[in-house]
PDB file of C-alpha atoms in Angstrom:
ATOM      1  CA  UNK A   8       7.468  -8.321   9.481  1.00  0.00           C
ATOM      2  CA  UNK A   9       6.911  -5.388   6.814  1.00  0.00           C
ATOM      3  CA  UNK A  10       4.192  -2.670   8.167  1.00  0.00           C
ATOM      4  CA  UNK A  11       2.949   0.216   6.337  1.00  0.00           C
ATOM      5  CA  UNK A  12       1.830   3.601   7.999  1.00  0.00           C
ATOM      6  CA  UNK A  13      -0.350   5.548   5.378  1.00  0.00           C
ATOM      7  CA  UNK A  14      -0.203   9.399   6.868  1.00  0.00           C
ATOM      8  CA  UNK A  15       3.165   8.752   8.602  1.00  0.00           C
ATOM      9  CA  UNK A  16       3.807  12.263   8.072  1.00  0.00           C
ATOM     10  CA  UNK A  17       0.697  13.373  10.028  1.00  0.00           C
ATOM     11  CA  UNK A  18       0.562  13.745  13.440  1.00  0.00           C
ATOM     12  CA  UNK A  19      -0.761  10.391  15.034  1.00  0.00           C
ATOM     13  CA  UNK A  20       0.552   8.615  11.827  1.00  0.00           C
ATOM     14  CA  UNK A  21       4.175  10.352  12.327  1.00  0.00           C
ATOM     15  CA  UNK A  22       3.872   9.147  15.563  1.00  0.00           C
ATOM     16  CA  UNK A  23       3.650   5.459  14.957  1.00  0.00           C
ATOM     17  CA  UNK A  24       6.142   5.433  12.090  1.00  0.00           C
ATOM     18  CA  UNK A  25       8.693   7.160  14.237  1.00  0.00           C
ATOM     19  CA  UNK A  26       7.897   4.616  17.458  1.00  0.00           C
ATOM     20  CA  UNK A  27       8.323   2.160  14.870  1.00  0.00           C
ATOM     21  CA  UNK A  28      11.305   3.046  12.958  1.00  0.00           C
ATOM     22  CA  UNK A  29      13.084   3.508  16.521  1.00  0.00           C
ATOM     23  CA  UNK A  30      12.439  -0.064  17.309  1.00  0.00           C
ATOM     24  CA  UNK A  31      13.950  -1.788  14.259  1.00  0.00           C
ATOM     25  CA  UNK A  32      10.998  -2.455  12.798  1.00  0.00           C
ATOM     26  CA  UNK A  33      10.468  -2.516   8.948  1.00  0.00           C
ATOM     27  CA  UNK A  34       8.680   0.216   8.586  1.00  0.00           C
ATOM     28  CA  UNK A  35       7.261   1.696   5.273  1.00  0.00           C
ATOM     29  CA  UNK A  36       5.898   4.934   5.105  1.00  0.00           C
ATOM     30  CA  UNK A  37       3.258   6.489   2.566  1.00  0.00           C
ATOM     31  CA  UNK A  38       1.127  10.116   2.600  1.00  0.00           C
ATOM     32  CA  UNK A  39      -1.048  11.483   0.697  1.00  0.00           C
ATOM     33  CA  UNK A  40       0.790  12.044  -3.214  1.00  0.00           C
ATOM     34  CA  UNK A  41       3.317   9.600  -2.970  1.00  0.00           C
ATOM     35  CA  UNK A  42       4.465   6.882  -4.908  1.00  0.00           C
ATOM     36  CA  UNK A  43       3.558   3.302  -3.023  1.00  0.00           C
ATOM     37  CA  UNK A  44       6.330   1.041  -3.184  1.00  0.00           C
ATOM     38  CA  UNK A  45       5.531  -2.470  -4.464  1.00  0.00           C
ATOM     39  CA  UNK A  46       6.130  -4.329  -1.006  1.00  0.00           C
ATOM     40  CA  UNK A  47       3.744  -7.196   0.054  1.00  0.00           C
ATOM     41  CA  UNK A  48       3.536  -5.499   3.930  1.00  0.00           C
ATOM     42  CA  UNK A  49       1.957  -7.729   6.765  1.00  0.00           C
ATOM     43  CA  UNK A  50       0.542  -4.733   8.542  1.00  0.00           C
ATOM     44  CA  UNK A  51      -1.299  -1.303   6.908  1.00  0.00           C
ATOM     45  CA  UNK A  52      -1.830   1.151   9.389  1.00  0.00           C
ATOM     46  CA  UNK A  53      -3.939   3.220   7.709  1.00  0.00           C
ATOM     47  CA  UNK A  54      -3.974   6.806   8.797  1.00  0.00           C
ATOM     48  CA  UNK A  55      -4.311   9.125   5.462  1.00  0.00           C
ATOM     49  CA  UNK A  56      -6.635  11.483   5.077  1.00  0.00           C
ATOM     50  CA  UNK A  57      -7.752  14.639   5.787  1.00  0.00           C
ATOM     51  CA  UNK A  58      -8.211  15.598   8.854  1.00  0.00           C
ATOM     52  CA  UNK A  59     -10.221  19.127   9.407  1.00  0.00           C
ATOM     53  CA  UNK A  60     -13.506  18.002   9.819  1.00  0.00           C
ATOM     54  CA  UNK A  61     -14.763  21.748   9.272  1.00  0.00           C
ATOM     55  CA  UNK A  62     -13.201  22.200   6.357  1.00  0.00           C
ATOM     56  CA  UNK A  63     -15.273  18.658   4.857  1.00  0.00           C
ATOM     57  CA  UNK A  64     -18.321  20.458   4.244  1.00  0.00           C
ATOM     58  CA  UNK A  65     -16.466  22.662   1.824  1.00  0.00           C
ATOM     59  CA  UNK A  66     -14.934  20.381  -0.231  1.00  0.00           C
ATOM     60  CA  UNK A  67     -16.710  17.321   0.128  1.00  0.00           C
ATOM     61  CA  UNK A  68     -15.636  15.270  -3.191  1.00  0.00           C
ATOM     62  CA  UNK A  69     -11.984  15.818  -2.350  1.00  0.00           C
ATOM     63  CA  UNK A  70     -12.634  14.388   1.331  1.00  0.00           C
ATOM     64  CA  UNK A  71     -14.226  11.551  -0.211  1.00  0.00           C
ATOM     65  CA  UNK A  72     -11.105  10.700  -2.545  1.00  0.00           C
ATOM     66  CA  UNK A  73      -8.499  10.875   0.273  1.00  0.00           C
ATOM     67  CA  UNK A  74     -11.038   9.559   3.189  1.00  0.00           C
ATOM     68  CA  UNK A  75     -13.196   6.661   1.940  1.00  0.00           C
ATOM     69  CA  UNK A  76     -11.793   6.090  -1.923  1.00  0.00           C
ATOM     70  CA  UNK A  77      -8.477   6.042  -0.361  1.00  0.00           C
ATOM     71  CA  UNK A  78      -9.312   3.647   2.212  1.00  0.00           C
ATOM     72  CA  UNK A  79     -10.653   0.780  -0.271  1.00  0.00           C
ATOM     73  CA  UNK A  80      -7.797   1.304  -2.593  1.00  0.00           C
ATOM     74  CA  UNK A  81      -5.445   0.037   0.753  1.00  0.00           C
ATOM     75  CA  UNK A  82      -8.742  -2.594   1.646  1.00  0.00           C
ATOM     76  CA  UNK A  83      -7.697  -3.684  -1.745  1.00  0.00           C
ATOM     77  CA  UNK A  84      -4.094  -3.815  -1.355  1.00  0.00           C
ATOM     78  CA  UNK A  85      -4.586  -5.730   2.130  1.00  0.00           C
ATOM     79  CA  UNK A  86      -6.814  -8.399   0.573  1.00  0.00           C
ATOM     80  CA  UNK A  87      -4.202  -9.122  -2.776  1.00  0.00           C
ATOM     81  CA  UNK A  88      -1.393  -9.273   0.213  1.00  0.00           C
ATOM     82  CA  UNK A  89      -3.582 -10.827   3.189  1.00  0.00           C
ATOM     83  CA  UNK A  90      -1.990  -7.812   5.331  1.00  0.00           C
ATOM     84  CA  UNK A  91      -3.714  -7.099   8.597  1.00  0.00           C
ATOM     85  CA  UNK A  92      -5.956  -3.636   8.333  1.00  0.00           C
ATOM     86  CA  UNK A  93      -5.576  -1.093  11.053  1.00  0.00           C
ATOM     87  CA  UNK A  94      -8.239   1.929  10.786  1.00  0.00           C
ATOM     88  CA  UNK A  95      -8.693   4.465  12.809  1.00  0.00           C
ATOM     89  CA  UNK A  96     -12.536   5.186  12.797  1.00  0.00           C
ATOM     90  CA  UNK A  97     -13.955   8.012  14.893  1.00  0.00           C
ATOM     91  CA  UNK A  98     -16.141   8.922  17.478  1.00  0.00           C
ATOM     92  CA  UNK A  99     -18.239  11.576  15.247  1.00  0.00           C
ATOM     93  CA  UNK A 100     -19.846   8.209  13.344  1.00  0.00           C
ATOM     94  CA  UNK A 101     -22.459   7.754  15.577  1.00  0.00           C
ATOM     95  CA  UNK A 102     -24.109  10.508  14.400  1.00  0.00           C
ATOM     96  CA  UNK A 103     -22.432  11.838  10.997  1.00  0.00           C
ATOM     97  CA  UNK A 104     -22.887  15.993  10.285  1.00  0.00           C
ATOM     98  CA  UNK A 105     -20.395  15.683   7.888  1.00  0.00           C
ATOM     99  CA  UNK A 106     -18.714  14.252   4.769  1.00  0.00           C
ATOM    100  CA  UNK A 107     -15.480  13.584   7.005  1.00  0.00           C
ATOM    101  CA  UNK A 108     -17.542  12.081   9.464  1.00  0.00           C
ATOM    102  CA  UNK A 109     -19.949   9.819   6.714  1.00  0.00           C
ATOM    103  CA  UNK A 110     -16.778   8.777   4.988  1.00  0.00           C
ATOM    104  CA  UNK A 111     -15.321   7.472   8.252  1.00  0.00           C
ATOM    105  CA  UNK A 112     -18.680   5.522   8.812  1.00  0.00           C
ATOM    106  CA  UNK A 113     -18.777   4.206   5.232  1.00  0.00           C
ATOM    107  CA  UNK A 114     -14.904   2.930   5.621  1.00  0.00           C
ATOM    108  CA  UNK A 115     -16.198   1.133   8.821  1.00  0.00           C
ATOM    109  CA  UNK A 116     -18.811  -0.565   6.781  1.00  0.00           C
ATOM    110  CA  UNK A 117     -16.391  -1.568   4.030  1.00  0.00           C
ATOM    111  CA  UNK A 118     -13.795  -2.889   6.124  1.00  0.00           C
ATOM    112  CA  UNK A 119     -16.165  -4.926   7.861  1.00  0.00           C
ATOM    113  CA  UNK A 120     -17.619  -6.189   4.395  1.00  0.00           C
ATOM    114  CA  UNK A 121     -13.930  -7.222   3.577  1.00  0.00           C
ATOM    115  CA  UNK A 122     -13.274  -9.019   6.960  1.00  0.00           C
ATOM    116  CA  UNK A 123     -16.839 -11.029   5.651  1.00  0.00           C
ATOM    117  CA  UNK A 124     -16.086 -11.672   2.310  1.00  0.00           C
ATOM    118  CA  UNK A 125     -12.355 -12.237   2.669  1.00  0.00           C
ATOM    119  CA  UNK A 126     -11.604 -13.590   6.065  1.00  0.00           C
ATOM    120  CA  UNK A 127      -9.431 -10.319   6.513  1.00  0.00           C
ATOM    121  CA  UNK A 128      -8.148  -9.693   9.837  1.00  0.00           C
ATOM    122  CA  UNK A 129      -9.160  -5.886  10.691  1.00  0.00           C
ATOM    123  CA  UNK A 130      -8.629  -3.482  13.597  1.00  0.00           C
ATOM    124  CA  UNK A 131     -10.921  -1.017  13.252  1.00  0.00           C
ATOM    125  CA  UNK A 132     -10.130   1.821  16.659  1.00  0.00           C
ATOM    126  CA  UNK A 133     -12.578   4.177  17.007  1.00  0.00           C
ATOM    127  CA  UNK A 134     -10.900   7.263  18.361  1.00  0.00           C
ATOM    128  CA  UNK A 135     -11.773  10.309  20.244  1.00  0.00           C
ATOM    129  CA  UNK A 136      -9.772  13.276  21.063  1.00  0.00           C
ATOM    130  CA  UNK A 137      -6.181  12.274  20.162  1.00  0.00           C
ATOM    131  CA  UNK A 138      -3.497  14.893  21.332  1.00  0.00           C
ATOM    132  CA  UNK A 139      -0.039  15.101  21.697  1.00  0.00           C
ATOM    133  CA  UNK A 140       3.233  16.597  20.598  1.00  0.00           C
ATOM    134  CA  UNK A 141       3.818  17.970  17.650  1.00  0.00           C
ATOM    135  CA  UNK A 142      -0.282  18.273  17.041  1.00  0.00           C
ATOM    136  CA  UNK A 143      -1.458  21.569  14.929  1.00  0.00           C
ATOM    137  CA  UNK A 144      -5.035  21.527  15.342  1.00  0.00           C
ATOM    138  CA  UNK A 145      -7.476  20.576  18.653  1.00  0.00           C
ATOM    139  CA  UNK A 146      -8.438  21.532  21.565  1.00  0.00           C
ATOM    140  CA  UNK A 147      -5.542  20.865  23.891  1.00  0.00           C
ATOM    141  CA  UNK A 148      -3.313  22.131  21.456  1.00  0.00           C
ATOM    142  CA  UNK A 149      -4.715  25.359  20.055  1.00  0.00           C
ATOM    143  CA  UNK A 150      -5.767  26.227  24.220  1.00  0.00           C
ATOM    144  CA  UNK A 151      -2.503  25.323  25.359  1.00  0.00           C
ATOM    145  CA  UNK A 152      -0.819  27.608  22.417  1.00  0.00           C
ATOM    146  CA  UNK A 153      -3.232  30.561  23.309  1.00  0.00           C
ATOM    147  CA  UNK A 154      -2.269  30.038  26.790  1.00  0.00           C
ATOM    148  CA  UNK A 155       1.122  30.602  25.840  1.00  0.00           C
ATOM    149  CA  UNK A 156       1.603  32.804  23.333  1.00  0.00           C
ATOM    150  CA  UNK A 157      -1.571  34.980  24.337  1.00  0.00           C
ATOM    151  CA  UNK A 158      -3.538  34.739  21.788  1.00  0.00           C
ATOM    152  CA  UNK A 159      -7.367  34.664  21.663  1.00  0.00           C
ATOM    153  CA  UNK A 160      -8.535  31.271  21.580  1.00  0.00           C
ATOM    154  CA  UNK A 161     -11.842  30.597  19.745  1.00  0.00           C
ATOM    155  CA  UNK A 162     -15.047  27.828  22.057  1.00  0.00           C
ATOM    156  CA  UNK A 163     -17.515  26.863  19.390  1.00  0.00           C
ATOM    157  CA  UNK A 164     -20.914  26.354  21.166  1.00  0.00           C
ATOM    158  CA  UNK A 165     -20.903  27.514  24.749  1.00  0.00           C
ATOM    159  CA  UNK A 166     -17.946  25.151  26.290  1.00  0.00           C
ATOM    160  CA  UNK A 167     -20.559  22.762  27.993  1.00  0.00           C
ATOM    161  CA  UNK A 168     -19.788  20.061  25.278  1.00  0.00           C
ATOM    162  CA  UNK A 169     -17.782  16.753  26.592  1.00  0.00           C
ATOM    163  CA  UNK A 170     -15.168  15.316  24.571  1.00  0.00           C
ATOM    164  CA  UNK A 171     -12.324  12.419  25.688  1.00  0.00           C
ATOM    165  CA  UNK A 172      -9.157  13.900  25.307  1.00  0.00           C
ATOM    166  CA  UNK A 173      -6.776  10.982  24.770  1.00  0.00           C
ATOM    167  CA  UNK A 174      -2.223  10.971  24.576  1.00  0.00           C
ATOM    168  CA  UNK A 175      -1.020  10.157  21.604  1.00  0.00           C
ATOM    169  CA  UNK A 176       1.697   7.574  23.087  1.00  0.00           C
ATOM    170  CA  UNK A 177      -1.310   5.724  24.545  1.00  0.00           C
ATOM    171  CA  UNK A 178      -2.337   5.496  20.880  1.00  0.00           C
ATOM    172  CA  UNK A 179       1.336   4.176  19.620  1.00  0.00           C
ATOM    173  CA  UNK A 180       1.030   1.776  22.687  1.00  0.00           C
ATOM    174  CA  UNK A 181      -2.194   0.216  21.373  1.00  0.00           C
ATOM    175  CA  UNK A 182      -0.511  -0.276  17.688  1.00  0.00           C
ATOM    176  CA  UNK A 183       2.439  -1.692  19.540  1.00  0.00           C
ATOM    177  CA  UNK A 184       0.454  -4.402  21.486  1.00  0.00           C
ATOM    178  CA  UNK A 185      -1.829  -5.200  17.943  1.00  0.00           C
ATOM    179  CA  UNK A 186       1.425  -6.038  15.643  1.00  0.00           C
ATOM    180  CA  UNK A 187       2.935  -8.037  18.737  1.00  0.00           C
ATOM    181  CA  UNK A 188      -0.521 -10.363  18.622  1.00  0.00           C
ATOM    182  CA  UNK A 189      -1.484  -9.186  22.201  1.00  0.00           C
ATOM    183  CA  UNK A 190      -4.764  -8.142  21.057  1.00  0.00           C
ATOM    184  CA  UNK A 191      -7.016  -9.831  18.740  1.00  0.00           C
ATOM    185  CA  UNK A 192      -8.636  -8.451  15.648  1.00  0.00           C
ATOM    186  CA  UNK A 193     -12.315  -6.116  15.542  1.00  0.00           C
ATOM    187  CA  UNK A 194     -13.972  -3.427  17.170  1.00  0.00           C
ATOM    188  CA  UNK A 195     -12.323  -1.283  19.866  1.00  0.00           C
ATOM    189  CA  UNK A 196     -13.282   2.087  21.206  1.00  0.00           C
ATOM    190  CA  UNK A 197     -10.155   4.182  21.952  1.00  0.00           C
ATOM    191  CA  UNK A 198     -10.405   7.082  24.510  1.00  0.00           C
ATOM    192  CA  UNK A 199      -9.248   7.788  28.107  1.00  0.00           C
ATOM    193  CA  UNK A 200     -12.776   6.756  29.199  1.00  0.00           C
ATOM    194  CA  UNK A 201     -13.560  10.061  30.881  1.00  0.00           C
ATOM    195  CA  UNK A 202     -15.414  12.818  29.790  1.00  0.00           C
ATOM    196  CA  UNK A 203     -14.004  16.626  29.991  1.00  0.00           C
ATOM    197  CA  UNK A 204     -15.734  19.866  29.169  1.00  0.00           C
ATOM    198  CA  UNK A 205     -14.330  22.774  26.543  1.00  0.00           C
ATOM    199  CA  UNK A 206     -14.732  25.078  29.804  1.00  0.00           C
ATOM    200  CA  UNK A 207     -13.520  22.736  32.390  1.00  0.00           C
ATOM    201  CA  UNK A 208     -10.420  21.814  29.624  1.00  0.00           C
ATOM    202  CA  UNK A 209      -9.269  25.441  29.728  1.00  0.00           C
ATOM    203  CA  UNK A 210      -9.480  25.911  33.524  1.00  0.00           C
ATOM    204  CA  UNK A 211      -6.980  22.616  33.440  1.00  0.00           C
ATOM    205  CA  UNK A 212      -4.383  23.992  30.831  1.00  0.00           C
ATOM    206  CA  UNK A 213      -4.604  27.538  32.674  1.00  0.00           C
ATOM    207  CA  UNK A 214      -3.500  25.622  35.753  1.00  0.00           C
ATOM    208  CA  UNK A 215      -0.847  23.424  33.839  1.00  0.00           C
ATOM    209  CA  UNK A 216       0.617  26.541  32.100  1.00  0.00           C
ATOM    210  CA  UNK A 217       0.011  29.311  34.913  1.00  0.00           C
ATOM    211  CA  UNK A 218      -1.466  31.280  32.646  1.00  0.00           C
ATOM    212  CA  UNK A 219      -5.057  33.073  31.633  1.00  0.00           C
ATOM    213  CA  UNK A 220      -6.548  32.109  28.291  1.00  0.00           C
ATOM    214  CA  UNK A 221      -8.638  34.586  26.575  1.00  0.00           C
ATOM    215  CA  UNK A 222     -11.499  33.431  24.176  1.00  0.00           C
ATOM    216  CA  UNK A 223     -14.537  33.906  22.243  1.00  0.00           C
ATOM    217  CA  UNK A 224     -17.412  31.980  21.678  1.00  0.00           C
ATOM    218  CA  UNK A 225     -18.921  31.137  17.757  1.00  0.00           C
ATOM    219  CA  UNK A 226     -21.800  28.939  16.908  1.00  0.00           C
ATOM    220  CA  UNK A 227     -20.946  26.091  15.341  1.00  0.00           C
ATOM    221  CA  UNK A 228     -19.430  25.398  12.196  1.00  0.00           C
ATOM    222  CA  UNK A 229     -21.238  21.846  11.846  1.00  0.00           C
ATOM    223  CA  UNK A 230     -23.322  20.241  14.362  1.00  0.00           C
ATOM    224  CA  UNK A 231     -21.596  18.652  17.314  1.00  0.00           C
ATOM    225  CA  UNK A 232     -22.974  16.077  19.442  1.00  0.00           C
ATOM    226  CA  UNK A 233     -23.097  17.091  23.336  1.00  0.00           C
ATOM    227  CA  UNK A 234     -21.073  14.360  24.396  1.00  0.00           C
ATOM    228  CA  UNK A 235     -18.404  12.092  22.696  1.00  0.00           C
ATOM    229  CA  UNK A 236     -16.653   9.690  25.455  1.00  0.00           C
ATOM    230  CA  UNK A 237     -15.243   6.163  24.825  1.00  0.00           C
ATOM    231  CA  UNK A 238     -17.436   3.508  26.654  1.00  0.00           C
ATOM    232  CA  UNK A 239     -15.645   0.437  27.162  1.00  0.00           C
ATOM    233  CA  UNK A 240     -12.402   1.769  26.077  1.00  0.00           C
ATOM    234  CA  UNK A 241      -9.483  -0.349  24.680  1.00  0.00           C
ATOM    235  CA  UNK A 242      -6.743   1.686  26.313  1.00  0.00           C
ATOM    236  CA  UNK A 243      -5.608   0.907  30.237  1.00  0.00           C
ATOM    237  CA  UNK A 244      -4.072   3.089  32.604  1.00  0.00           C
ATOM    238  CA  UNK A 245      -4.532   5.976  30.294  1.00  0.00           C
ATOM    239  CA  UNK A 246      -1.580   8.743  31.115  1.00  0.00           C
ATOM    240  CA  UNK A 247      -3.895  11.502  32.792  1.00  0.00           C
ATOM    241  CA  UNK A 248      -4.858  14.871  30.964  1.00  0.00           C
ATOM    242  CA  UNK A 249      -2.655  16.986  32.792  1.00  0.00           C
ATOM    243  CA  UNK A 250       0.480  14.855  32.461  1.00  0.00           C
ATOM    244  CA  UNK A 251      -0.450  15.207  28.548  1.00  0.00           C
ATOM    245  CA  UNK A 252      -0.875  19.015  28.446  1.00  0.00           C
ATOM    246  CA  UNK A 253       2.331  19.461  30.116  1.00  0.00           C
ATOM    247  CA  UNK A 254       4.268  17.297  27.605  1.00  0.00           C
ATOM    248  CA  UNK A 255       1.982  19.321  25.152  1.00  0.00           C
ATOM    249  CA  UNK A 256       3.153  22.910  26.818  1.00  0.00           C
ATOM    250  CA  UNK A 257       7.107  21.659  26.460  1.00  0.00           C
ATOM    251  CA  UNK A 258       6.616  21.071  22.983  1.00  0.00           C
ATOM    252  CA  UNK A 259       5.012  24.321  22.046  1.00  0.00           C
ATOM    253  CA  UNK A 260       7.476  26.321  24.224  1.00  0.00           C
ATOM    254  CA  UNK A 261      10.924  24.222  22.651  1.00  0.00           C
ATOM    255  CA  UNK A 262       9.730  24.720  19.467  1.00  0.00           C
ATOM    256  CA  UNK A 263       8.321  28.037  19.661  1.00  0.00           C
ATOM    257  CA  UNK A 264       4.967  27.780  18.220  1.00  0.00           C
TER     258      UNK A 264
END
């Protein structure tokens, strides 16, 4: 079996490639520049793109070349090869404020268009708040960092907002059980299934690390919606919040962040 991870140099991309790599599988790896070796893969696992949603509204052409151009140029590869497609949608689609968010939407649309027209198999994982080690953006990670190091943390809105704040090795268990054929191709939300608040998130990390977080509040940047949570979620036994910001905390503190 010959799997690609696109972004395998990002965070939930590096993630995978590494689980992967450490199992003996063949694993290929491609990012964002590179040359794409001329392999006929079985899997994609398409994770490359950019990922600051913020920064979208900026520059929205060059999100649209590495977020939904990018994504049909690997559709296209996966249909010449009949690979499986693995995309990792988001939760922000349901109500796109964004060119990040709109491309993500638009790649859901395409993909299904492909599984139509081309009997593909796809995976299409719509996820929420993905966190983990070795993350450099977020919530869990910049709070946990200004918890830390303390430094002022910045709440955009006024910290009322939900969000589902999922582990990463949840994630890399998911990919795990769709490349062993536990889990059959289409539409899956991925989240922990249970809904945390910006303010109720910081009282949990200042628990976890034992230590105060100061912070100011901005408006938004873009338009969030009030509350993102995964509804019938894909993921079981999800490893709870505080068992991830500890693991989180380790990581900052070992590597000195």
């Amino acid at each position: 079996m010959k799997i690609l991870v696109t972004g395998h140099r990002g965070f939930i991309g590096g993630h995978i490639y590494n689980y992967l790599k450490s199992n003996n599988y063949e694993v290929y790896g491609y990012d964002l520049g590179d040359k794409l070796e001329d392999v006929k893969y079985d899997y994609i696992i398409h994770m490359a793109a950019r990922g600051l949603i913020r920064l979208s509204t900026k520059f929205p052409y060059e999100y649209y070349k590495d977020g939904l151009d990018l994504t049909i140029k690997f559709l296209e590869l996966a249909r010449k090869n009949n690979s499986k497609f693995i995309f990792p949608s988001s939760g922000s689609i349901q109500n796109p404020t964004n060119p990040y968010s709109l491309g993500k939407k638009n790649a859901v649309e395409w993909i299904k268009l492909y599984g139509k027209l081309y009997n593909m198999d796809y995976y299409v994982l719509k996820f929420y708040n993905i966190y983990g080690e070795n993350a450099k953006k977020g919530a869990v990670y910049l709070f946990t960092k200004a918890a830390l190091n303390g430094e002022t943390a910045t709440v955009y809105g006024d910290g009322t907002h939900i969000r589902d704040y999922l582990y990463v090795g949840d994630v890399v268990k998911l990919i795990y059980n769709i490349i062993n054929n536990k889990i059959v191709p289409g539409e899956y939300d991925v989240g922990s299934g249970t809904g945390t608040s910006v303010n109720d998130l910081i009282k949990l990390i200042e628990g976890v690390t034992n230590r105060p977080i100061e912070y100011v509040k901005k408006d938004y940047i873009v338009d969030e919606a009030d509350n993102l949570v995964a509804g019938n979620t894909v993921i079981k036994d999800p490893l709870p919040l505080s068992n991830g910001i500890e693991k989180v905390m380790k990581c900052i503190e070992s590597s000195k962040l």
